[in-house]
Short mmCIF file of C-alpha atoms in Angstrom, two decimals:
data_model
loop_
_atom_site.label_atom_id
_atom_site.label_comp_id
_atom_site.label_asym_id
_atom_site.label_seq_id
_atom_site.Cartn_x
_atom_site.Cartn_y
_atom_site.Cartn_z
CA MET A 1 -2.39 13.34 16.09
CA SER A 2 -1.39 15.26 19.20
CA THR A 3 -1.78 19.02 19.44
CA SER A 4 2.00 19.43 19.25
CA GLU A 5 2.20 17.79 15.82
CA SER A 6 1.47 19.42 12.48
CA THR A 7 0.62 18.02 9.07
CA PRO A 8 3.50 18.44 6.57
CA SER A 9 2.71 20.25 3.35
CA LEU A 10 3.66 18.33 0.20
CA PRO A 11 3.27 20.53 -2.91
CA PHE A 12 5.06 17.73 -4.82
CA LEU A 13 1.74 15.84 -5.00
CA VAL A 14 0.07 18.90 -6.53
CA GLU A 15 2.89 19.31 -9.05
CA THR A 16 2.66 15.68 -10.17
CA ASN A 17 -1.14 15.63 -10.43
CA ASP A 18 -2.79 14.83 -13.77
CA PRO A 19 -6.24 16.51 -13.67
CA GLN A 20 -7.75 13.80 -15.89
CA ALA A 21 -6.23 10.72 -14.27
CA GLU A 22 -4.65 11.79 -10.95
CA ASN A 23 -1.66 9.56 -11.66
CA ASN A 24 0.02 10.69 -8.44
CA LEU A 25 -2.22 8.73 -6.04
CA TYR A 26 -0.68 6.08 -3.75
CA PRO A 27 2.95 7.20 -4.29
CA PHE A 28 5.85 4.82 -3.69
CA VAL A 29 7.65 5.74 -0.45
CA PHE A 30 10.92 4.28 0.88
CA LEU A 31 12.90 5.11 3.99
CA TYR A 32 16.35 6.42 3.08
CA PRO A 33 19.14 5.24 5.44
CA ASP A 34 19.51 8.72 6.96
CA GLY A 35 15.84 8.80 7.98
CA ASN A 36 14.49 10.90 5.11
CA LEU A 37 11.87 9.66 2.64
CA PHE A 38 12.23 8.87 -1.05
CA ILE A 39 8.83 9.63 -2.61
CA PHE A 40 7.91 8.72 -6.19
CA ALA A 41 4.62 9.86 -7.78
CA ASN A 42 3.49 9.78 -11.41
CA ASN A 43 6.91 9.94 -13.12
CA ARG A 44 8.95 12.04 -10.68
CA ALA A 45 10.63 11.64 -7.31
CA ILE A 46 11.98 13.68 -4.41
CA LEU A 47 13.95 13.14 -1.21
CA PHE A 48 11.87 14.59 1.61
CA ASP A 49 12.77 15.56 5.17
CA TYR A 50 9.38 15.16 6.82
CA SER A 51 10.60 16.48 10.19
CA LYS A 52 11.54 19.84 8.65
CA ASN A 53 8.93 19.73 5.86
CA LEU A 54 11.73 20.23 3.36
CA VAL A 55 12.46 18.81 -0.10
CA LEU A 56 16.18 17.95 -0.01
CA LYS A 57 16.56 16.75 -3.59
CA THR A 58 14.49 16.60 -6.75
CA TYR A 59 15.30 13.66 -9.03
CA PRO A 60 15.09 13.71 -12.84
CA THR A 61 11.80 12.76 -14.47
CA MET A 62 11.83 9.12 -15.53
CA PRO A 63 12.62 8.95 -19.28
CA GLY A 64 9.51 8.72 -21.41
CA GLY A 65 7.46 10.62 -18.85
CA GLN A 66 4.88 7.85 -18.51
CA PRO A 67 2.87 7.59 -15.27
CA ARG A 68 3.71 4.79 -12.84
CA SER A 69 1.39 5.35 -9.86
CA TYR A 70 -2.36 4.85 -9.41
CA PRO A 71 -4.41 4.46 -11.50
CA SER A 72 -1.54 3.72 -13.90
CA THR A 73 -0.34 1.43 -11.16
CA GLY A 74 3.19 0.16 -11.55
CA SER A 75 5.24 -1.15 -8.65
CA ALA A 76 8.51 -0.30 -6.95
CA VAL A 77 11.11 -1.77 -4.62
CA LEU A 78 14.18 -0.57 -2.73
CA LEU A 79 17.02 -2.79 -3.93
CA PRO A 80 19.43 -4.41 -1.41
CA LEU A 81 21.62 -1.73 0.16
CA ARG A 82 25.35 -1.64 -0.59
CA ILE A 83 27.31 -1.34 2.64
CA LYS A 84 31.01 -0.50 2.89
CA GLY A 85 32.36 -0.83 6.42
CA GLU A 86 29.62 0.63 8.60
CA THR A 87 28.34 3.04 5.94
CA VAL A 88 25.60 2.55 3.36
CA ASN A 89 27.21 3.87 0.19
CA GLU A 90 24.71 2.81 -2.51
CA VAL A 91 20.93 3.13 -2.41
CA GLU A 92 18.93 2.13 -5.51
CA VAL A 93 15.24 2.08 -6.36
CA LEU A 94 13.58 0.06 -9.12
CA VAL A 95 10.21 1.13 -10.59
CA CYS A 96 8.49 -1.20 -13.08
CA GLY A 97 5.39 -1.25 -15.26
CA GLY A 98 2.39 1.03 -15.22
CA ALA A 99 0.05 2.31 -17.92
CA PRO A 100 0.60 5.01 -20.56
CA LYS A 101 -0.78 8.54 -20.51
CA GLY A 102 -4.46 8.59 -21.35
CA ALA A 103 -4.98 4.94 -20.37
CA PHE A 104 -7.33 5.80 -17.50
CA VAL A 105 -9.56 7.98 -19.66
CA ASN A 106 -9.57 5.35 -22.42
CA ALA A 107 -10.34 2.48 -20.05
CA ASN A 108 -13.42 4.31 -18.82
CA LYS A 109 -14.53 4.41 -22.49
CA GLY A 110 -13.93 0.67 -22.93
CA ILE A 111 -10.57 1.09 -24.68
CA PHE A 112 -7.85 -0.84 -22.86
CA ASP A 113 -4.35 0.37 -23.71
CA GLY A 114 -1.40 -1.99 -23.35
CA ALA A 115 0.55 -1.75 -20.10
CA LEU A 116 4.12 -0.46 -19.92
CA ASP A 117 6.94 -2.99 -20.26
CA THR A 118 9.73 -0.77 -18.97
CA CYS A 119 11.53 -0.42 -15.65
CA GLY A 120 13.49 2.55 -14.38
CA ARG A 121 16.41 2.04 -12.02
CA ILE A 122 18.05 4.94 -10.22
CA LYS A 123 20.90 5.18 -7.72
CA ILE A 124 19.34 7.78 -5.44
CA SER A 125 22.51 8.08 -3.34
CA ASP A 126 24.54 9.47 -6.27
CA PRO A 127 25.36 13.20 -6.30
CA ASN A 128 23.98 13.35 -9.86
CA PRO A 129 21.50 10.45 -10.04
CA GLN A 130 20.17 9.36 -13.45
CA TRP A 131 17.55 6.83 -14.51
CA PHE A 132 18.62 3.68 -16.33
CA MET A 133 15.82 2.09 -18.35
CA GLU A 134 15.30 -1.63 -18.95
CA THR A 135 12.63 -3.65 -20.77
CA MET A 136 10.70 -6.44 -19.05
CA PRO A 137 9.79 -9.61 -20.97
CA LEU A 138 6.11 -9.00 -20.04
CA ALA A 139 4.23 -5.70 -19.84
CA ARG A 140 2.43 -5.27 -16.53
CA VAL A 141 0.08 -2.92 -14.68
CA MET A 142 -1.11 -3.54 -11.09
CA GLY A 143 1.86 -5.85 -10.49
CA ASP A 144 3.44 -6.53 -7.11
CA MET A 145 7.20 -6.47 -6.50
CA LEU A 146 8.85 -8.35 -3.67
CA LEU A 147 12.47 -8.46 -2.52
CA LEU A 148 13.58 -12.08 -2.08
CA PRO A 149 16.16 -13.44 0.41
CA ASN A 150 18.75 -13.95 -2.35
CA GLY A 151 18.58 -10.29 -3.39
CA HIS A 152 16.46 -10.94 -6.46
CA VAL A 153 13.16 -9.16 -7.10
CA LEU A 154 9.94 -11.04 -7.86
CA ILE A 155 7.48 -9.25 -10.16
CA ILE A 156 4.09 -10.96 -9.96
CA ASN A 157 0.31 -10.49 -10.47
CA GLY A 158 -1.32 -7.77 -12.53
CA ALA A 159 -2.62 -7.31 -16.07
CA SER A 160 -1.19 -6.46 -19.48
CA ALA A 161 -3.86 -3.91 -20.44
CA GLY A 162 -6.00 -1.23 -18.84
CA VAL A 163 -5.47 0.44 -15.47
CA ALA A 164 -6.24 -0.03 -11.78
CA GLY A 165 -9.78 0.60 -10.61
CA TRP A 166 -13.18 -1.04 -10.81
CA GLU A 167 -13.54 -3.15 -14.01
CA LEU A 168 -10.68 -1.30 -15.73
CA GLY A 169 -8.00 -4.03 -16.14
CA ARG A 170 -7.75 -6.66 -18.88
CA ASN A 171 -5.57 -9.63 -19.89
CA PRO A 172 -4.10 -10.92 -16.60
CA VAL A 173 -0.38 -11.70 -16.54
CA LEU A 174 -0.09 -15.21 -15.10
CA SER A 175 3.70 -15.63 -15.27
CA PRO A 176 5.90 -14.08 -12.57
CA VAL A 177 9.25 -12.62 -13.55
CA ALA A 178 12.46 -12.72 -11.52
CA TYR A 179 14.79 -9.71 -11.72
CA ARG A 180 18.43 -10.28 -10.80
CA PRO A 181 19.90 -6.82 -10.14
CA ASP A 182 23.57 -7.88 -10.15
CA ASN A 183 23.45 -9.67 -13.52
CA GLN A 184 24.68 -8.10 -16.73
CA VAL A 185 22.18 -5.95 -18.60
CA GLY A 186 20.24 -8.21 -20.93
CA SER A 187 20.26 -11.17 -18.57
CA ARG A 188 18.49 -9.74 -15.53
CA PHE A 189 14.92 -10.86 -16.26
CA GLU A 190 13.73 -14.46 -16.20
CA VAL A 191 10.13 -15.60 -16.73
CA GLN A 192 8.95 -18.09 -14.10
CA ASN A 193 6.33 -20.87 -14.12
CA PRO A 194 2.78 -19.46 -14.43
CA SER A 195 -0.22 -19.66 -12.16
CA THR A 196 -3.69 -20.46 -13.49
CA ILE A 197 -5.45 -17.85 -11.33
CA PRO A 198 -5.89 -14.28 -12.63
CA ARG A 199 -4.90 -11.79 -9.94
CA VAL A 200 -5.47 -8.19 -10.95
CA TYR A 201 -6.80 -5.25 -8.92
CA HIS A 202 -6.43 -5.73 -5.15
CA SER A 203 -4.16 -8.75 -5.35
CA THR A 204 -1.20 -8.99 -3.01
CA THR A 205 1.90 -10.99 -2.14
CA VAL A 206 4.10 -11.48 0.91
CA LEU A 207 7.30 -13.37 1.68
CA LEU A 208 6.92 -16.30 4.09
CA ARG A 209 9.62 -17.19 6.61
CA ASP A 210 10.41 -20.46 4.81
CA GLY A 211 11.29 -18.58 1.61
CA ARG A 212 8.06 -19.25 -0.26
CA VAL A 213 5.85 -16.42 -1.52
CA LEU A 214 2.19 -16.25 -0.49
CA VAL A 215 -0.04 -14.85 -3.23
CA GLY A 216 -3.69 -13.96 -2.79
CA GLY A 217 -6.65 -11.82 -3.61
CA SER A 218 -8.01 -10.04 -6.68
CA ASN A 219 -11.22 -8.05 -6.64
CA PRO A 220 -11.70 -5.67 -9.58
CA HIS A 221 -15.34 -4.99 -8.64
CA ASP A 222 -17.15 -2.49 -6.46
CA LYS A 223 -18.65 -5.43 -4.53
CA TYR A 224 -17.69 -9.09 -4.17
CA GLU A 225 -18.64 -10.70 -7.50
CA PHE A 226 -18.17 -14.45 -7.91
CA SER A 227 -20.10 -15.16 -11.12
CA ASN A 228 -21.18 -13.63 -14.44
CA VAL A 229 -18.15 -11.33 -14.53
CA LEU A 230 -14.95 -11.37 -16.58
CA TYR A 231 -12.68 -11.76 -13.54
CA PRO A 232 -14.48 -13.10 -10.44
CA THR A 233 -13.52 -11.99 -6.96
CA GLU A 234 -10.73 -14.32 -5.86
CA LEU A 235 -10.54 -15.40 -2.22
CA SER A 236 -7.97 -18.17 -2.71
CA LEU A 237 -4.37 -18.21 -1.56
CA GLU A 238 -1.49 -19.99 -3.26
CA THR A 239 2.24 -20.22 -2.66
CA PHE A 240 4.98 -19.66 -5.20
CA SER A 241 8.36 -21.33 -4.68
CA PRO A 242 11.25 -19.34 -6.17
CA SER A 243 14.06 -21.21 -7.89
CA TYR A 244 16.26 -21.14 -4.77
CA LEU A 245 13.89 -23.69 -3.21
CA ASP A 246 14.51 -26.22 -5.97
CA SER A 247 15.83 -29.51 -4.56
CA ASN A 248 18.83 -29.24 -6.88
CA SER A 249 19.92 -26.16 -4.91
CA SER A 250 19.71 -27.77 -1.46
CA GLY A 251 23.50 -28.02 -1.23
CA LEU A 252 23.82 -24.27 -1.73
CA ARG A 253 21.44 -23.19 1.02
CA PRO A 254 22.83 -22.28 4.46
CA LYS A 255 22.14 -24.71 7.30
CA ILE A 256 21.64 -23.34 10.82
CA ILE A 257 23.63 -25.30 13.43
CA LEU A 258 22.86 -23.10 16.45
CA PRO A 259 20.53 -22.17 18.03
CA VAL A 260 18.76 -25.49 17.88
CA THR A 261 15.01 -25.77 17.39
CA ASN A 262 12.94 -24.50 20.34
CA SER A 263 15.88 -22.63 21.87
CA ARG A 264 14.80 -19.84 24.19
CA ILE A 265 15.59 -16.34 22.96
CA ARG A 266 15.67 -13.72 25.72
CA TYR A 267 14.92 -10.06 25.24
CA GLY A 268 18.03 -7.87 25.32
CA LYS A 269 20.41 -10.84 25.41
CA GLN A 270 23.03 -11.75 22.84
CA LEU A 271 22.01 -14.44 20.37
CA VAL A 272 24.73 -16.45 18.66
CA VAL A 273 23.82 -17.98 15.30
CA VAL A 274 26.13 -20.60 13.81
CA PHE A 275 25.56 -21.79 10.27
CA THR A 276 27.35 -23.54 7.42
CA VAL A 277 27.33 -22.53 3.75
#
């Protein structure tokens, strides 16, 4: 940090702190289209102007008041933006899973509470934004959420009991779930084919350029532990192919006509892409 910069003060993280569990750690942060930050911690959210160190908006507490950030680690994603003309007119955030109040304290006593099976969805661009709650087919803590090229959300990895932290998660969730935000309520979630590899604390996922999802990791231990433990440290990688890669859908996928393979792309020059749908 240069001498001309200063560290912003964020009392919001003090206000959302749980002295017993600190369920405000590792908040979910998304860049709002105007350059401000949407910050969600525990069960609350704000819109923050970091350049002026100013809270612009305080959002309602998520119904139920259950914690969603570490160690009650849920997951969150910024849904595809709605654009009208040249203006973004709808901005929505989806927060899913987590662990109930008291779960961290209980897990440290060997009592592993069931994870949360709810999601909260909020249109943060509304003048009077409100949470809309939905129920997932599978409860999940320590899950990962990933926005897919077709606008769907993949919810993957994690456990169905306990919390994040060393040795504190139980009952891995092996089946991913697809969330289709534009479907009617009641038909948005779809359980996908399962993996056979438990991926709990410190697992991760990333979208590959060919549309597959790379999934890896899992280390719920203070050190690398490969034997004589409930969930060994996992160093493997695997790929998950969403339903849009099914061969039956090949006729629906766009085909790029131009530029052709190995075409030279020059910095600062116009690139014309021609495709068929």
